């Protein structure tokens, strides 16, 4: 029987911190305060400090984080129904859902052919009089070209929202993901580099007014008990999840370093010409949420890996503009995006992988033929 390598062993990852996680759960249980309590307050402070921002606002999940920023900008008069938001076409659908949920219009642009992130040159081409927001996604854990994107935004008076769902801890010139734009949304879905033990998310920003607005919107639109400024929603970070995230935040940088070690070995030692390895713009600017390769023979390659006991996944098989949910955009032709979605495949990059596991993946990939 072949060796078995999991894509991401969450049970093993969280087992490392079992005692501290149990202590955090016990703290919450014993506190008698289960919504918007001390754990949420402390985590918001700690995560804001980690990202280098003034405000972190805990919310129910990553999609809500993005949704609430756009919603708040509408409440503050910065956006109106029908305004356009430029977004990379090859992102996960949640990025687009946040746009359409707010009656805004997604403008899909082709990604950079090397990094797969938002391409500033394509942003410029896509600008219209109705463009109001640039929405870069730090795909797979690699920072988008924020300097160029922010320059465009400044020149045209646009807002910038970072989708940091895959990029916790990514850094460039001492600035971390979540601190490059007007606001950012994070997901703490269990499989993220900083993962809760359930759904959770956060918004980061340096804008006091925006932070105050989002804090009200996440809590039924209420800034004061039984007084409602807005028609808000219930999207509060759970007290228990906040306690778990406080534990795991202490280990995030160490887990990122292990991910980088695995990625660097893959890049250095995978030599199969049938496999196209990812491009790394900056070592600190990539936290390797996913290690995504390209193969023109993806289906055969995926089946080969599976037969060899290596779990692999596809992020993502269908781009948003080809989803049934967005049938009004199905007519769009975006060749690079569509090629990526045909050819990408994610190899295991689990911080608990052993060196033997890493070597087995490398050797197996190198022996793939068609």
Coordinates of C-alpha atoms in Angstrom, one line a residue:
X1 CA 0.0 0.0 0.0
X2 CA 1.3 3.5 -0.9
X3 CA 2.1 6.1 1.7
X4 CA -0.9 8.4 2.6
X5 CA -0.4 12.2 2.6
X6 CA -3.3 14.3 3.7
X7 CA -3.9 17.7 2.0
X8 CA -4.4 19.4 5.4
X9 CA -4.8 17.5 8.6
X10 CA -6.8 19.9 10.8
X11 CA -7.2 17.3 13.6
X12 CA -3.4 17.0 13.8
X13 CA -2.8 20.8 13.5
X14 CA -5.2 21.6 16.3
X15 CA -4.0 18.7 18.5
X16 CA -0.7 20.6 18.9
X17 CA -2.6 23.3 20.8
X18 CA -5.2 21.0 22.5
X19 CA -4.5 22.0 26.1
X20 CA -4.6 25.8 25.3
X21 CA -7.7 25.4 23.2
X22 CA -9.4 23.5 26.0
X23 CA -8.3 26.2 28.5
X24 CA -9.8 28.9 26.2
X25 CA -13.1 27.0 25.9
X26 CA -13.2 26.6 29.7
X27 CA -12.5 30.4 30.1
X28 CA -15.5 31.2 27.9
X29 CA -17.8 28.6 29.6
X30 CA -16.9 29.8 33.1
X31 CA -17.3 33.4 32.2
X32 CA -21.0 33.2 31.7
X33 CA -20.7 35.7 28.8
X34 CA -21.0 34.2 25.4
X35 CA -21.6 37.0 22.9
X36 CA -19.4 40.0 22.4
X37 CA -17.4 39.5 25.5
X38 CA -13.8 39.7 26.7
X39 CA -12.4 37.1 24.2
X40 CA -13.7 39.0 21.2
X41 CA -12.4 42.3 22.6
X42 CA -9.0 40.8 23.3
X43 CA -8.7 39.0 19.9
X44 CA -9.7 42.2 18.1
X45 CA -6.9 44.1 19.9
X46 CA -4.4 41.3 19.3
X47 CA -5.2 40.8 15.6
X48 CA -5.2 44.6 15.0
X49 CA -1.7 44.7 16.6
X50 CA -0.5 41.8 14.5
X51 CA -1.7 43.4 11.2
X52 CA -0.4 46.8 12.3
X53 CA -3.8 48.5 12.0
X54 CA -6.0 50.6 14.3
X55 CA -9.1 48.5 14.1
X56 CA -10.0 44.8 13.8
X57 CA -13.7 44.1 13.9
X58 CA -14.7 40.5 14.5
X59 CA -17.6 39.2 12.4
X60 CA -19.2 35.8 11.7
X61 CA -17.2 34.8 8.6
X62 CA -15.0 36.0 5.8
X63 CA -17.8 36.7 3.3
X64 CA -19.6 38.9 5.9
X65 CA -16.3 40.8 6.4
X66 CA -16.2 41.8 2.7
X67 CA -19.9 42.3 2.6
X68 CA -19.9 44.6 5.6
X69 CA -17.2 46.9 4.3
X70 CA -19.1 47.5 1.0
X71 CA -22.3 47.9 3.0
X72 CA -20.7 50.4 5.3
X73 CA -19.3 52.5 2.4
X74 CA -22.9 52.6 1.1
X75 CA -24.2 53.8 4.4
X76 CA -21.5 56.4 4.6
X77 CA -22.4 57.7 1.1
X78 CA -19.2 56.5 -0.6
X79 CA -21.0 54.0 -2.9
X80 CA -24.4 53.8 -4.6
X81 CA -26.3 51.0 -6.3
X82 CA -24.9 50.2 -9.7
X83 CA -21.3 51.4 -8.9
X84 CA -18.6 49.2 -10.4
X85 CA -16.1 47.2 -8.5
X86 CA -13.0 45.8 -10.4
X87 CA -12.2 42.3 -9.3
X88 CA -9.9 39.5 -10.6
X89 CA -11.9 37.0 -12.6
X90 CA -10.1 34.0 -11.1
X91 CA -11.1 34.6 -7.5
X92 CA -13.3 32.4 -5.2
X93 CA -16.9 33.3 -5.6
X94 CA -17.2 34.8 -2.2
X95 CA -15.4 37.9 -3.4
X96 CA -18.0 38.4 -6.1
X97 CA -20.9 37.6 -3.8
X98 CA -20.0 40.5 -1.5
X99 CA -20.2 42.8 -4.5
X100 CA -23.6 41.7 -5.8
X101 CA -25.1 41.4 -2.3
X102 CA -24.6 45.2 -2.2
X103 CA -26.2 45.8 -5.6
X104 CA -22.9 46.8 -7.0
X105 CA -21.5 45.6 -10.4
X106 CA -18.5 43.3 -10.6
X107 CA -16.1 44.1 -13.5
X108 CA -14.1 40.9 -14.1
X109 CA -10.5 41.4 -15.3
X110 CA -7.9 38.9 -16.3
X111 CA -5.2 38.2 -13.7
X112 CA -1.4 38.7 -13.9
X113 CA -0.3 35.6 -16.0
X114 CA 2.6 34.9 -13.6
X115 CA 1.3 35.5 -10.1
X116 CA -2.5 35.0 -10.9
X117 CA -3.2 38.1 -8.8
X118 CA -5.0 41.3 -9.9
X119 CA -3.1 42.8 -12.9
X120 CA -2.7 46.6 -12.5
X121 CA -2.5 47.1 -16.3
X122 CA -5.8 45.3 -16.8
X123 CA -7.3 47.5 -14.0
X124 CA -6.4 50.6 -15.9
X125 CA -8.1 49.2 -19.1
X126 CA -11.3 48.4 -17.1
X127 CA -11.7 51.8 -15.5
X128 CA -15.0 53.7 -16.3
X129 CA -16.8 56.7 -14.9
X130 CA -18.7 54.2 -12.7
X131 CA -15.7 52.5 -11.2
X132 CA -15.6 53.2 -7.4
X133 CA -13.7 50.3 -5.8
X134 CA -10.6 48.2 -6.6
X135 CA -10.9 44.7 -5.0
X136 CA -7.5 42.9 -5.1
X137 CA -7.3 39.3 -3.8
X138 CA -4.1 38.0 -2.3
X139 CA -4.6 34.7 -4.0
X140 CA -3.1 31.5 -2.5
X141 CA -1.3 33.7 0.1
X142 CA 0.7 35.9 -2.2
X143 CA 0.3 39.7 -1.9
X144 CA -1.2 41.5 -4.9
X145 CA 0.8 44.4 -6.4
X146 CA -0.6 46.8 -3.8
X147 CA 1.7 49.7 -4.5
X148 CA 0.6 49.9 -8.2
X149 CA -3.1 49.2 -7.3
X150 CA -3.1 52.0 -4.6
X151 CA -1.4 54.4 -7.0
X152 CA -4.2 53.8 -9.6
X153 CA -6.8 54.3 -6.8
X154 CA -5.2 57.6 -5.7
X155 CA -5.1 58.9 -9.2
X156 CA -8.8 58.1 -9.8
X157 CA -10.3 58.7 -6.4
X158 CA -11.2 55.0 -5.8
X159 CA -11.6 53.0 -2.7
X160 CA -9.5 49.8 -2.2
X161 CA -10.7 46.7 -0.4
X162 CA -8.2 43.8 0.2
X163 CA -9.5 40.2 0.2
X164 CA -7.1 38.7 2.7
X165 CA -8.9 35.4 3.2
X166 CA -5.8 33.5 2.2
X167 CA -3.0 35.9 3.3
X168 CA -2.9 36.2 7.1
X169 CA 0.7 37.4 7.9
X170 CA 1.9 38.1 4.3
X171 CA 4.2 41.1 4.5
X172 CA 6.1 43.6 2.3
X173 CA 8.5 46.2 3.6
X174 CA 7.2 45.8 7.1
X175 CA 3.5 46.1 6.2
X176 CA 1.2 43.2 6.6
X177 CA -1.8 42.0 4.6
X178 CA -4.8 43.9 6.0
X179 CA -3.0 47.2 6.2
X180 CA -2.4 48.1 2.5
X181 CA -5.8 49.5 1.7
X182 CA -8.9 51.4 3.0
X183 CA -10.1 48.2 4.5
X184 CA -9.6 44.4 4.4
X185 CA -11.6 41.3 5.0
X186 CA -10.3 38.1 6.6
X187 CA -11.7 34.6 6.8
X188 CA -10.8 32.3 9.7
X189 CA -12.5 29.3 8.2
X190 CA -10.8 26.2 9.8
X191 CA -8.6 25.5 6.8
X192 CA -7.1 29.0 6.6
X193 CA -3.5 29.7 7.9
X194 CA -5.2 31.2 10.9
X195 CA -8.2 29.0 11.3
X196 CA -10.9 28.9 13.9
X197 CA -12.8 25.7 14.9
X198 CA -15.8 26.9 13.0
X199 CA -16.8 30.0 10.9
X200 CA -15.2 33.3 11.8
X201 CA -14.0 36.5 10.1
X202 CA -12.7 40.0 10.7
X203 CA -12.4 43.4 9.0
X204 CA -9.3 45.5 9.5
X205 CA -9.0 49.2 8.8
X206 CA -7.4 52.5 10.0
X207 CA -10.6 54.4 9.3
X208 CA -12.3 55.3 12.6
X209 CA -15.7 56.2 11.0
X210 CA -15.7 53.0 8.9
X211 CA -14.9 50.9 12.0
X212 CA -17.7 52.5 14.0
X213 CA -20.2 51.9 11.2
X214 CA -19.2 48.2 10.8
X215 CA -19.4 47.6 14.5
X216 CA -23.0 48.8 14.4
X217 CA -23.9 47.0 11.2
X218 CA -22.6 43.6 12.5
X219 CA -24.9 44.0 15.5
X220 CA -28.3 44.6 13.9
X221 CA -27.3 48.1 13.0
X222 CA -27.2 49.0 16.6
X223 CA -24.6 51.4 18.1
X224 CA -26.4 51.5 21.4
X225 CA -28.7 48.8 22.9
X226 CA -32.1 48.9 21.4
X227 CA -31.3 51.9 19.2
X228 CA -30.6 51.1 15.6
X229 CA -28.9 53.5 13.2
X230 CA -29.0 51.1 10.3
X231 CA -30.9 48.1 8.9
X232 CA -28.0 45.9 10.0
X233 CA -27.5 42.1 10.3
X234 CA -26.3 39.6 12.9
X235 CA -22.7 39.0 12.1
X236 CA -20.8 38.8 15.4
X237 CA -17.6 36.9 16.0
X238 CA -18.5 34.1 18.4
X239 CA -16.9 34.4 21.8
X240 CA -15.7 30.7 21.7
X241 CA -14.1 31.1 18.3
X242 CA -12.4 34.3 19.4
X243 CA -10.8 32.4 22.3
X244 CA -9.6 29.7 20.0
X245 CA -8.2 32.3 17.5
X246 CA -6.3 34.0 20.3
X247 CA -4.5 30.7 21.0
X248 CA -3.7 30.0 17.3
X249 CA -2.6 33.6 16.6
X250 CA 0.4 32.9 18.9
X251 CA 1.5 30.1 16.6
X252 CA 0.7 31.6 13.2
X253 CA 4.2 32.9 12.3
X254 CA 5.7 29.5 13.1
X255 CA 3.2 27.7 11.0
X256 CA 3.9 30.1 8.1
X257 CA 7.6 29.4 8.4
X258 CA 6.9 25.7 8.1
X259 CA 4.7 26.3 5.0
X260 CA 7.5 28.3 3.5
X261 CA 10.0 25.5 4.2
X262 CA 7.7 23.0 2.4
X263 CA 7.1 25.4 -0.5
X264 CA 10.8 26.1 -0.9
X265 CA 11.5 22.4 -1.1
X266 CA 8.8 21.8 -3.6
X267 CA 10.2 24.7 -5.8
X268 CA 13.8 23.6 -5.5
X269 CA 13.3 19.8 -5.9
X270 CA 10.3 19.3 -8.2
X271 CA 11.9 19.1 -11.6
X272 CA 9.2 17.5 -13.8
X273 CA 8.8 19.5 -17.0
X274 CA 5.1 18.6 -17.1
X275 CA 4.5 20.6 -14.0
X276 CA 4.5 24.4 -13.9
X277 CA 5.5 25.7 -10.4
X278 CA 4.2 28.9 -8.8
X279 CA 6.1 32.2 -9.2
X280 CA 7.2 33.9 -5.9
X281 CA 7.4 37.6 -6.1
X282 CA 8.7 38.0 -2.5
X283 CA 9.5 35.4 0.2
X284 CA 7.8 37.4 3.0
X285 CA 5.0 38.4 0.7
X286 CA 3.8 34.8 0.3
X287 CA 2.4 32.8 3.2
X288 CA 1.5 29.7 1.1
X289 CA -2.1 29.1 2.1
X290 CA -2.1 26.9 -1.0
X291 CA 0.7 25.5 -3.2
X292 CA -0.8 25.7 -6.7
X293 CA 0.8 24.2 -9.7
X294 CA -0.4 24.0 -13.3
X295 CA -0.6 21.0 -15.5
X296 CA -2.0 20.6 -19.0
X297 CA -2.8 17.0 -17.9
X298 CA -4.5 18.0 -14.7
X299 CA -7.1 15.2 -14.5
X300 CA -4.6 12.5 -15.3
X301 CA -2.1 14.0 -12.8
X302 CA -4.7 14.4 -10.1
X303 CA -5.8 10.7 -10.5
X304 CA -2.1 9.6 -10.4
X305 CA -1.5 11.5 -7.2
X306 CA -4.7 10.0 -5.6
X307 CA -3.6 6.5 -6.6
X308 CA -0.2 7.2 -4.9
X309 CA -2.0 8.2 -1.7
X310 CA -1.4 12.0 -2.1
X311 CA -4.6 14.0 -1.4
X312 CA -4.9 16.9 -3.8
X313 CA -7.5 19.6 -4.5
X314 CA -8.5 22.0 -7.3
X315 CA -8.8 25.7 -6.4
X316 CA -11.0 26.4 -8.3
X317 CA -12.6 24.3 -11.0
X318 CA -15.1 26.9 -12.3
X319 CA -14.5 30.7 -12.4
X320 CA -17.3 32.9 -11.0
X321 CA -18.3 34.3 -14.4
X322 CA -19.1 30.7 -15.6
X323 CA -21.1 29.7 -12.5
X324 CA -24.9 29.2 -12.9
X325 CA -25.4 31.7 -10.1
X326 CA -23.9 34.4 -12.4
X327 CA -25.5 33.3 -15.6
X328 CA -25.8 36.9 -16.8
X329 CA -22.0 36.9 -17.1
X330 CA -21.7 33.4 -18.7
X331 CA -21.2 35.0 -22.1
X332 CA -17.9 36.6 -21.0
X333 CA -14.7 35.2 -22.5
X334 CA -11.7 35.4 -20.3
X335 CA -9.1 33.0 -21.8
X336 CA -6.4 33.2 -19.2
X337 CA -8.8 32.9 -16.3
X338 CA -10.5 29.9 -18.0
X339 CA -7.2 28.3 -18.7
X340 CA -6.1 28.6 -15.1
X341 CA -9.3 27.0 -13.9
X342 CA -8.7 24.1 -16.3
X343 CA -5.0 23.5 -15.3
X344 CA -4.5 24.5 -11.6
X345 CA -4.1 21.9 -8.9
X346 CA -3.1 22.2 -5.2
X347 CA -0.5 20.0 -3.6
X348 CA -0.5 19.3 0.1
X349 CA 1.1 22.0 2.2
X350 CA 0.3 21.1 5.7
X351 CA 2.5 22.6 8.5
X352 CA 2.4 19.2 10.3
X353 CA 3.8 17.3 7.2
X354 CA 6.9 15.3 8.0
X355 CA 10.0 15.7 6.0
X356 CA 9.3 12.1 4.7
X357 CA 5.9 13.2 3.6
X358 CA 7.4 16.2 1.7
X359 CA 10.1 14.0 0.1
X360 CA 7.4 11.5 -1.0
X361 CA 5.3 14.2 -2.6
X362 CA 8.3 15.6 -4.5
X363 CA 9.5 12.1 -5.7
X364 CA 5.9 11.2 -6.7
X365 CA 5.4 14.4 -8.7
X366 CA 8.8 13.9 -10.4
X367 CA 7.9 10.4 -11.5
X368 CA 4.7 11.5 -13.2
X369 CA 4.5 10.8 -17.0
X370 CA 1.8 10.9 -19.7

